[in-house]
Amino acid sequence: MKFKGKLKQTLPKGTLIRTIGGLKQKTIFSDSHSNANNADKNKPSLALIEGDLISYQVDNSFILYGGKTKELVDFQVLTTAKKSLCITILLAGKLDFGYDDLNFLYDAEEQQRGVIVSLTRAVSFRRTLYKGNQVAKLNIILPHQWIEDRIRCNDNFSQFISQHLANFELKLTTEVLALTTDIIKSSAPSTVIEQMNLESLTQQLLIQVFMQLNDATSVINQLESTRLVNESTEYDPVLNTLMSYIEANLSQELSVSHLAKFSAMSVSSLQHKFKNSLGISVLSYIRRRRLNIAKKQLEAGLITISEAAYNAGYRHPSNFTSAFKKVFGIPPQDLILKADQV
């Protein structure tokens, strides 16, 4: 199954999930799926996924996503993933996803797969949908703070969550597969007892996953997608909050004065903190993140160079091309040619 996507569109943050015919049967729509520069307000909503969708959250604890679904169109989803520990288990179908430059392509017909990824700050999340692809999967999202509050020693697990984009391939044992299947079956609780059962199953699965992680002799595969930072294990909470804010607002105008006000710091203090921690200025970091997103969109054939330049904050495509080549070593035209040849 190959992604045919030449769609000039991505999934906006305002995507709605609408229920069709029951508690579990849902369809995910994109209501504003055209490119922001060429939006057609009269264009109908685009149905992306339908099926038994999981959407369950325990306050200050885990979030469950997934279920048994069918992908309705070839589509590239681009959004933001917040600081968290992300567990993905694929039981059926094909799953093509990634965090910044860390990419995964799983096909359950070849082998059922599972992975756990640590995000110590917000990143760009990508998932490619394939028309007709029928997927059975489970995603568990855990806030880092929930985990950090429970760490009592310096073991493999604590080392793993301190590394940005660290990832670990799970062994899908009989217990893991059985618990994942039961969670998907129990994903629409309607009573207190059913809610408690779903939460208990999830906690049992988390124990299995964490035991694997902690018992592994080598669990750290540190991949720094932006290659901007050699992170320390003690990440500055103020800076982390600021970077999460920046990631969520990259499409907006972000001035240093505005960011300093958001962080309750002076401009000079913010610049000093950013430079000491990351080795670059605030604006340089923002430009680099926007260029990384533009690179992803160009590789997928989602936007033109002019659109990429505009989205990245450049008034002139020539300036964007120069900055892009300086960072990635190739002009954006090369990515356009590569996408056309796929």
mmCIF file of C-alpha atoms in Angstrom:
data_model
loop_
_atom_site.group_PDB
_atom_site.id
_atom_site.type_symbol
_atom_site.label_atom_id
_atom_site.label_comp_id
_atom_site.label_asym_id
_atom_site.label_seq_id
_atom_site.Cartn_x
_atom_site.Cartn_y
_atom_site.Cartn_z
ATOM 1 C CA MET A 1 0.000 0.000 0.000
ATOM 2 C CA LYS A 2 1.636 3.220 -1.137
ATOM 3 C CA PHE A 3 0.735 6.775 -0.196
ATOM 4 C CA LYS A 4 -0.422 8.567 -3.322
ATOM 5 C CA GLY A 5 -0.776 11.866 -1.528
ATOM 6 C CA LYS A 6 -0.388 14.963 -3.566
ATOM 7 C CA LEU A 7 -3.135 16.587 -1.515
ATOM 8 C CA LYS A 8 -2.210 20.184 -0.718
ATOM 9 C CA GLN A 9 -3.703 19.932 2.757
ATOM 10 C CA THR A 10 -3.035 18.983 6.339
ATOM 11 C CA LEU A 11 -5.230 18.312 9.330
ATOM 12 C CA PRO A 12 -6.018 21.534 11.193
ATOM 13 C CA LYS A 13 -6.149 21.779 14.973
ATOM 14 C CA GLY A 14 -9.904 22.412 14.773
ATOM 15 C CA THR A 15 -10.713 18.931 13.502
ATOM 16 C CA LEU A 16 -14.025 17.655 14.850
ATOM 17 C CA ILE A 17 -14.887 14.107 15.895
ATOM 18 C CA ARG A 18 -18.529 13.282 15.283
ATOM 19 C CA THR A 19 -20.423 10.232 16.485
ATOM 20 C CA ILE A 20 -22.261 8.115 13.940
ATOM 21 C CA GLY A 21 -24.881 5.685 15.217
ATOM 22 C CA GLY A 22 -23.492 4.677 18.597
ATOM 23 C CA LEU A 23 -21.035 5.149 21.431
ATOM 24 C CA LYS A 24 -18.021 3.775 19.579
ATOM 25 C CA GLN A 25 -18.749 4.302 15.896
ATOM 26 C CA LYS A 26 -17.219 7.655 15.026
ATOM 27 C CA THR A 27 -15.863 9.495 12.028
ATOM 28 C CA ILE A 28 -13.008 11.998 12.148
ATOM 29 C CA PHE A 29 -13.642 14.949 9.840
ATOM 30 C CA SER A 30 -11.453 17.802 8.697
ATOM 31 C CA ASP A 31 -13.759 20.797 8.445
ATOM 32 C CA SER A 32 -11.127 23.252 7.177
ATOM 33 C CA HIS A 33 -8.884 20.929 5.244
ATOM 34 C CA SER A 34 -7.896 23.223 2.382
ATOM 35 C CA ASN A 35 -4.607 25.090 2.533
ATOM 36 C CA ALA A 36 -4.868 28.227 4.640
ATOM 37 C CA ASN A 37 -3.747 30.412 1.727
ATOM 38 C CA ASN A 38 -6.466 29.076 -0.545
ATOM 39 C CA ALA A 39 -9.289 28.239 1.834
ATOM 40 C CA ASP A 40 -12.656 27.542 0.299
ATOM 41 C CA LYS A 41 -15.275 28.145 2.975
ATOM 42 C CA ASN A 42 -17.902 26.389 0.872
ATOM 43 C CA LYS A 43 -15.832 23.240 0.531
ATOM 44 C CA PRO A 44 -17.503 20.289 2.301
ATOM 45 C CA SER A 45 -15.945 18.530 5.274
ATOM 46 C CA LEU A 46 -13.504 15.751 4.469
ATOM 47 C CA ALA A 47 -14.042 12.435 6.253
ATOM 48 C CA LEU A 48 -10.658 10.979 7.217
ATOM 49 C CA ILE A 49 -11.196 7.964 9.490
ATOM 50 C CA GLU A 50 -14.196 5.967 10.692
ATOM 51 C CA GLY A 51 -14.733 3.045 13.026
ATOM 52 C CA ASP A 52 -14.608 2.060 16.683
ATOM 53 C CA LEU A 53 -12.500 4.977 17.853
ATOM 54 C CA ILE A 54 -11.023 5.138 21.338
ATOM 55 C CA SER A 55 -10.957 8.520 23.046
ATOM 56 C CA TYR A 56 -10.630 8.154 26.818
ATOM 57 C CA GLN A 57 -8.783 10.268 29.369
ATOM 58 C CA VAL A 58 -8.085 9.973 33.075
ATOM 59 C CA ASP A 59 -7.395 13.378 34.628
ATOM 60 C CA ASN A 60 -3.686 13.943 35.352
ATOM 61 C CA SER A 61 -2.948 10.427 34.106
ATOM 62 C CA PHE A 62 -3.130 8.546 30.808
ATOM 63 C CA ILE A 63 -4.988 9.232 27.569
ATOM 64 C CA LEU A 64 -6.124 6.424 25.248
ATOM 65 C CA TYR A 65 -6.477 6.748 21.465
ATOM 66 C CA GLY A 66 -6.874 4.227 18.660
ATOM 67 C CA GLY A 67 -9.359 1.419 18.130
ATOM 68 C CA LYS A 68 -10.475 -0.505 15.044
ATOM 69 C CA THR A 69 -10.762 1.961 12.182
ATOM 70 C CA LYS A 70 -10.764 2.363 8.423
ATOM 71 C CA GLU A 71 -8.861 5.187 6.717
ATOM 72 C CA LEU A 72 -11.044 6.841 4.079
ATOM 73 C CA VAL A 73 -8.560 8.952 2.088
ATOM 74 C CA ASP A 74 -4.881 9.348 1.306
ATOM 75 C CA PHE A 75 -3.949 12.141 3.678
ATOM 76 C CA GLN A 76 -1.045 13.630 5.612
ATOM 77 C CA VAL A 77 -1.845 14.597 9.212
ATOM 78 C CA LEU A 78 0.484 17.199 10.713
ATOM 79 C CA THR A 79 -0.050 18.424 14.265
ATOM 80 C CA THR A 80 1.771 18.994 17.563
ATOM 81 C CA ALA A 81 2.576 16.315 20.132
ATOM 82 C CA LYS A 82 3.115 17.666 23.642
ATOM 83 C CA LYS A 83 5.737 16.629 26.199
ATOM 84 C CA SER A 84 4.782 13.055 27.102
ATOM 85 C CA LEU A 85 5.590 9.364 26.968
ATOM 86 C CA CYS A 86 3.892 7.830 23.912
ATOM 87 C CA ILE A 87 3.138 4.116 23.600
ATOM 88 C CA THR A 88 1.891 2.750 20.265
ATOM 89 C CA ILE A 89 0.826 -0.872 19.690
ATOM 90 C CA LEU A 90 -0.292 -1.997 16.213
ATOM 91 C CA LEU A 91 -2.365 -5.195 15.950
ATOM 92 C CA ALA A 92 -3.619 -4.921 12.358
ATOM 93 C CA GLY A 93 -3.106 -2.784 9.259
ATOM 94 C CA LYS A 94 -0.389 -0.324 8.359
ATOM 95 C CA LEU A 95 0.863 2.559 10.489
ATOM 96 C CA ASP A 96 3.095 5.320 9.114
ATOM 97 C CA PHE A 97 3.921 8.027 11.677
ATOM 98 C CA GLY A 98 6.706 10.109 13.130
ATOM 99 C CA TYR A 99 7.837 12.740 15.617
ATOM 100 C CA ASP A 100 9.968 15.444 13.955
ATOM 101 C CA ASP A 101 12.613 13.404 12.066
ATOM 102 C CA LEU A 102 11.995 10.167 13.995
ATOM 103 C CA ASN A 103 9.859 7.991 11.690
ATOM 104 C CA PHE A 104 8.134 4.613 11.989
ATOM 105 C CA LEU A 105 6.559 2.468 9.261
ATOM 106 C CA TYR A 106 4.807 -0.638 10.597
ATOM 107 C CA ASP A 107 2.822 -3.299 8.725
ATOM 108 C CA ALA A 108 1.025 -5.804 10.950
ATOM 109 C CA GLU A 109 0.720 -8.284 8.068
ATOM 110 C CA GLU A 110 4.466 -8.713 8.362
ATOM 111 C CA GLN A 111 4.642 -8.367 12.151
ATOM 112 C CA GLN A 112 2.587 -6.835 14.948
ATOM 113 C CA ARG A 113 4.652 -4.007 16.413
ATOM 114 C CA GLY A 114 4.881 -1.764 19.429
ATOM 115 C CA VAL A 115 7.082 1.167 20.411
ATOM 116 C CA ILE A 116 7.486 3.607 23.276
ATOM 117 C CA VAL A 117 8.820 7.119 22.594
ATOM 118 C CA SER A 118 9.883 9.792 25.090
ATOM 119 C CA LEU A 119 9.134 13.426 24.283
ATOM 120 C CA THR A 120 10.756 15.857 26.697
ATOM 121 C CA ARG A 121 9.276 18.790 24.788
ATOM 122 C CA ALA A 122 6.615 19.483 22.176
ATOM 123 C CA VAL A 123 7.360 18.246 18.646
ATOM 124 C CA SER A 124 5.737 18.042 15.244
ATOM 125 C CA PHE A 125 3.715 14.845 14.846
ATOM 126 C CA ARG A 126 3.039 13.302 11.436
ATOM 127 C CA ARG A 127 0.781 10.440 10.424
ATOM 128 C CA THR A 128 0.047 9.308 6.883
ATOM 129 C CA LEU A 129 -3.392 7.854 6.118
ATOM 130 C CA TYR A 130 -3.901 5.333 3.293
ATOM 131 C CA LYS A 131 -7.323 4.960 1.693
ATOM 132 C CA GLY A 132 -8.814 1.566 2.573
ATOM 133 C CA ASN A 133 -6.248 0.802 5.279
ATOM 134 C CA GLN A 134 -7.976 -0.998 8.172
ATOM 135 C CA VAL A 135 -6.124 -0.487 11.426
ATOM 136 C CA ALA A 136 -6.369 -1.953 14.914
ATOM 137 C CA LYS A 137 -4.090 -0.037 17.263
ATOM 138 C CA LEU A 138 -3.750 1.458 20.697
ATOM 139 C CA ASN A 139 -2.018 4.683 21.742
ATOM 140 C CA ILE A 140 -1.348 5.499 25.386
ATOM 141 C CA ILE A 141 -0.148 9.018 26.165
ATOM 142 C CA LEU A 142 1.360 9.634 29.606
ATOM 143 C CA PRO A 143 2.269 13.111 30.912
ATOM 144 C CA HIS A 144 5.934 13.264 31.905
ATOM 145 C CA GLN A 145 5.040 14.836 35.233
ATOM 146 C CA TRP A 146 2.899 11.820 36.186
ATOM 147 C CA ILE A 147 5.906 9.569 35.602
ATOM 148 C CA GLU A 148 8.479 11.840 37.241
ATOM 149 C CA ASP A 149 6.365 11.994 40.415
ATOM 150 C CA ARG A 150 6.725 8.205 40.738
ATOM 151 C CA ILE A 151 10.440 7.790 40.020
ATOM 152 C CA ARG A 152 12.428 6.836 43.097
ATOM 153 C CA CYS A 153 15.761 5.656 41.645
ATOM 154 C CA ASN A 154 18.125 6.167 38.706
ATOM 155 C CA ASP A 155 17.325 3.102 36.593
ATOM 156 C CA ASN A 156 16.861 2.389 32.878
ATOM 157 C CA PHE A 157 13.343 3.763 33.018
ATOM 158 C CA SER A 158 14.325 7.107 34.539
ATOM 159 C CA GLN A 159 17.202 7.444 32.057
ATOM 160 C CA PHE A 160 14.875 6.691 29.156
ATOM 161 C CA ILE A 161 12.292 9.360 29.948
ATOM 162 C CA SER A 162 15.033 11.990 30.363
ATOM 163 C CA GLN A 163 16.139 11.570 26.728
ATOM 164 C CA HIS A 164 14.277 13.469 24.027
ATOM 165 C CA LEU A 165 13.043 11.130 21.247
ATOM 166 C CA ALA A 166 14.450 8.053 23.002
ATOM 167 C CA ASN A 167 12.559 5.048 21.591
ATOM 168 C CA PHE A 168 12.270 1.395 22.535
ATOM 169 C CA GLU A 169 10.783 -1.475 20.512
ATOM 170 C CA LEU A 170 8.321 -3.438 22.627
ATOM 171 C CA LYS A 171 8.128 -7.205 22.705
ATOM 172 C CA LEU A 172 4.483 -8.065 22.112
ATOM 173 C CA THR A 173 4.129 -10.930 24.560
ATOM 174 C CA THR A 174 0.943 -12.922 25.041
ATOM 175 C CA GLU A 175 0.107 -10.747 28.045
ATOM 176 C CA VAL A 176 0.682 -7.479 26.153
ATOM 177 C CA LEU A 177 -1.408 -8.601 23.176
ATOM 178 C CA ALA A 178 -4.244 -9.862 25.380
ATOM 179 C CA LEU A 179 -4.379 -6.658 27.425
ATOM 180 C CA THR A 180 -4.247 -4.468 24.288
ATOM 181 C CA THR A 181 -7.110 -6.434 22.721
ATOM 182 C CA ASP A 182 -9.197 -6.200 25.911
ATOM 183 C CA ILE A 183 -8.624 -2.431 26.143
ATOM 184 C CA ILE A 184 -9.774 -1.904 22.555
ATOM 185 C CA LYS A 185 -12.879 -4.028 23.255
ATOM 186 C CA SER A 186 -13.615 -2.039 26.431
ATOM 187 C CA SER A 187 -12.957 1.376 24.946
ATOM 188 C CA ALA A 188 -16.474 2.809 25.357
ATOM 189 C CA PRO A 189 -17.328 2.406 29.063
ATOM 190 C CA SER A 190 -20.822 3.525 30.048
ATOM 191 C CA THR A 191 -20.805 2.670 33.774
ATOM 192 C CA VAL A 192 -18.447 3.271 36.680
ATOM 193 C CA ILE A 193 -17.559 -0.427 36.805
ATOM 194 C CA GLU A 194 -16.704 -0.446 33.077
ATOM 195 C CA GLN A 195 -14.564 2.677 33.544
ATOM 196 C CA MET A 196 -12.700 1.059 36.436
ATOM 197 C CA ASN A 197 -12.152 -2.078 34.359
ATOM 198 C CA LEU A 198 -10.753 -0.085 31.435
ATOM 199 C CA GLU A 199 -8.422 1.856 33.721
ATOM 200 C CA SER A 200 -7.303 -1.346 35.462
ATOM 201 C CA LEU A 201 -6.509 -3.028 32.131
ATOM 202 C CA THR A 202 -4.512 0.032 31.056
ATOM 203 C CA GLN A 203 -2.522 0.042 34.300
ATOM 204 C CA GLN A 204 -1.756 -3.658 33.870
ATOM 205 C CA LEU A 205 -0.514 -2.997 30.343
ATOM 206 C CA LEU A 206 1.642 -0.100 31.551
ATOM 207 C CA ILE A 207 3.258 -2.392 34.118
ATOM 208 C CA GLN A 208 4.121 -4.897 31.372
ATOM 209 C CA VAL A 209 5.584 -2.139 29.175
ATOM 210 C CA PHE A 210 7.590 -0.529 31.982
ATOM 211 C CA MET A 211 8.976 -3.889 33.117
ATOM 212 C CA GLN A 212 10.279 -4.513 29.602
ATOM 213 C CA LEU A 213 11.802 -1.061 29.480
ATOM 214 C CA ASN A 214 13.494 -1.331 32.848
ATOM 215 C CA ASP A 215 14.785 -4.895 32.315
ATOM 216 C CA ALA A 216 16.324 -4.154 28.907
ATOM 217 C CA THR A 217 20.124 -4.030 28.892
ATOM 218 C CA SER A 218 20.138 -1.200 26.361
ATOM 219 C CA VAL A 219 17.100 1.031 26.094
ATOM 220 C CA ILE A 220 18.420 4.448 25.100
ATOM 221 C CA ASN A 221 18.329 5.336 21.433
ATOM 222 C CA GLN A 222 18.746 9.075 21.669
ATOM 223 C CA LEU A 223 17.799 10.859 18.457
ATOM 224 C CA GLU A 224 17.795 14.654 18.470
ATOM 225 C CA SER A 225 15.743 15.549 15.436
ATOM 226 C CA THR A 226 16.635 19.208 15.276
ATOM 227 C CA ARG A 227 20.246 18.556 16.336
ATOM 228 C CA LEU A 228 20.163 21.835 18.197
ATOM 229 C CA VAL A 229 20.661 20.681 21.746
ATOM 230 C CA ASN A 230 22.692 18.330 23.884
ATOM 231 C CA GLU A 231 20.044 18.085 26.558
ATOM 232 C CA SER A 232 20.782 17.596 30.213
ATOM 233 C CA THR A 233 18.686 15.150 32.236
ATOM 234 C CA GLU A 234 17.357 18.052 34.327
ATOM 235 C CA TYR A 235 15.281 20.057 31.836
ATOM 236 C CA ASP A 236 14.402 23.629 32.771
ATOM 237 C CA PRO A 237 10.611 23.651 33.457
ATOM 238 C CA VAL A 238 10.268 27.338 32.529
ATOM 239 C CA LEU A 239 12.070 26.791 29.237
ATOM 240 C CA ASN A 240 10.083 23.641 28.583
ATOM 241 C CA THR A 241 6.798 25.505 29.031
ATOM 242 C CA LEU A 242 8.018 28.234 26.705
ATOM 243 C CA MET A 243 9.107 25.760 24.016
ATOM 244 C CA SER A 244 5.752 23.987 24.214
ATOM 245 C CA TYR A 245 4.062 27.356 23.732
ATOM 246 C CA ILE A 246 6.305 28.153 20.763
ATOM 247 C CA GLU A 247 5.580 24.764 19.175
ATOM 248 C CA ALA A 248 1.825 25.255 19.524
ATOM 249 C CA ASN A 249 1.993 28.746 18.001
ATOM 250 C CA LEU A 250 4.555 28.405 15.211
ATOM 251 C CA SER A 251 1.965 29.550 12.682
ATOM 252 C CA GLN A 252 1.530 32.824 14.595
ATOM 253 C CA GLU A 253 3.802 35.856 14.848
ATOM 254 C CA LEU A 254 6.146 35.288 17.791
ATOM 255 C CA SER A 255 8.193 38.248 18.986
ATOM 256 C CA VAL A 256 10.849 38.035 21.686
ATOM 257 C CA SER A 257 9.004 40.652 23.754
ATOM 258 C CA HIS A 258 5.785 38.615 23.606
ATOM 259 C CA LEU A 259 7.596 35.418 24.617
ATOM 260 C CA ALA A 260 9.372 37.216 27.459
ATOM 261 C CA LYS A 261 6.024 38.461 28.752
ATOM 262 C CA PHE A 262 4.570 34.945 28.481
ATOM 263 C CA SER A 263 7.514 33.592 30.524
ATOM 264 C CA ALA A 264 7.349 36.413 33.086
ATOM 265 C CA MET A 265 10.947 37.405 32.290
ATOM 266 C CA SER A 266 12.737 40.370 30.848
ATOM 267 C CA VAL A 267 13.840 40.152 27.223
ATOM 268 C CA SER A 268 17.500 40.000 28.230
ATOM 269 C CA SER A 269 16.849 37.236 30.805
ATOM 270 C CA LEU A 270 14.917 35.193 28.250
ATOM 271 C CA GLN A 271 17.639 35.571 25.639
ATOM 272 C CA HIS A 272 20.307 34.619 28.192
ATOM 273 C CA LYS A 273 18.411 31.544 29.397
ATOM 274 C CA PHE A 274 17.701 30.360 25.855
ATOM 275 C CA LYS A 275 21.275 30.911 24.699
ATOM 276 C CA ASN A 276 22.776 29.114 27.705
ATOM 277 C CA SER A 277 20.425 26.137 27.439
ATOM 278 C CA LEU A 278 20.164 25.678 23.685
ATOM 279 C CA GLY A 279 23.160 27.498 22.284
ATOM 280 C CA ILE A 280 21.084 29.643 19.930
ATOM 281 C CA SER A 281 18.801 32.655 20.143
ATOM 282 C CA VAL A 282 15.023 32.467 20.530
ATOM 283 C CA LEU A 283 14.363 33.657 16.992
ATOM 284 C CA SER A 284 16.943 31.248 15.536
ATOM 285 C CA TYR A 285 15.192 28.365 17.269
ATOM 286 C CA ILE A 286 11.794 29.471 15.906
ATOM 287 C CA ARG A 287 13.184 29.805 12.367
ATOM 288 C CA ARG A 288 14.762 26.340 12.594
ATOM 289 C CA ARG A 289 11.529 24.718 13.795
ATOM 290 C CA ARG A 290 9.545 26.375 10.995
ATOM 291 C CA LEU A 291 12.107 25.186 8.451
ATOM 292 C CA ASN A 292 11.860 21.632 9.790
ATOM 293 C CA ILE A 293 8.082 21.690 9.384
ATOM 294 C CA ALA A 294 8.421 23.139 5.879
ATOM 295 C CA LYS A 295 10.847 20.334 5.010
ATOM 296 C CA LYS A 296 8.334 17.709 6.150
ATOM 297 C CA GLN A 297 5.524 19.290 4.120
ATOM 298 C CA LEU A 298 7.663 19.643 0.998
ATOM 299 C CA GLU A 299 8.835 16.029 1.253
ATOM 300 C CA ALA A 300 5.202 14.916 1.370
ATOM 301 C CA GLY A 301 4.245 17.081 -1.603
ATOM 302 C CA LEU A 302 1.721 18.985 0.510
ATOM 303 C CA ILE A 303 2.711 22.566 -0.345
ATOM 304 C CA THR A 304 4.586 24.614 -2.917
ATOM 305 C CA ILE A 305 7.867 26.393 -2.206
ATOM 306 C CA SER A 306 6.054 29.751 -2.132
ATOM 307 C CA GLU A 307 3.573 28.391 0.416
ATOM 308 C CA ALA A 308 6.395 26.876 2.472
ATOM 309 C CA ALA A 309 8.215 30.205 2.477
ATOM 310 C CA TYR A 310 5.074 32.038 3.606
ATOM 311 C CA ASN A 311 4.326 29.497 6.357
ATOM 312 C CA ALA A 312 7.931 29.680 7.585
ATOM 313 C CA GLY A 313 7.728 33.472 7.876
ATOM 314 C CA TYR A 314 9.712 34.509 4.787
ATOM 315 C CA ARG A 315 8.309 37.226 2.548
ATOM 316 C CA HIS A 316 10.442 36.218 -0.415
ATOM 317 C CA PRO A 317 10.905 32.593 -1.604
ATOM 318 C CA SER A 318 14.524 33.389 -2.488
ATOM 319 C CA ASN A 319 15.308 34.169 1.164
ATOM 320 C CA PHE A 320 13.556 30.967 2.210
ATOM 321 C CA THR A 321 15.572 28.954 -0.326
ATOM 322 C CA SER A 322 18.848 30.398 0.979
ATOM 323 C CA ALA A 323 17.960 29.662 4.614
ATOM 324 C CA PHE A 324 16.703 26.171 3.751
ATOM 325 C CA LYS A 325 19.890 25.274 1.872
ATOM 326 C CA LYS A 326 22.057 26.604 4.690
ATOM 327 C CA VAL A 327 20.311 24.357 7.238
ATOM 328 C CA PHE A 328 19.693 21.174 5.222
ATOM 329 C CA GLY A 329 22.433 21.350 2.591
ATOM 330 C CA ILE A 330 20.021 21.106 -0.355
ATOM 331 C CA PRO A 331 17.606 23.594 -1.946
ATOM 332 C CA PRO A 332 13.857 22.998 -1.395
ATOM 333 C CA GLN A 333 13.481 22.393 -5.154
ATOM 334 C CA ASP A 334 15.270 19.057 -4.677
ATOM 335 C CA LEU A 335 12.543 17.898 -2.294
ATOM 336 C CA ILE A 336 9.840 18.927 -4.758
ATOM 337 C CA LEU A 337 11.516 16.870 -7.496
ATOM 338 C CA LYS A 338 11.880 13.908 -5.152
ATOM 339 C CA ALA A 339 8.197 14.074 -4.156
ATOM 340 C CA ASP A 340 7.132 14.220 -7.822
ATOM 341 C CA GLN A 341 9.134 11.095 -8.573
ATOM 342 C CA VAL A 342 7.511 9.013 -5.830
#
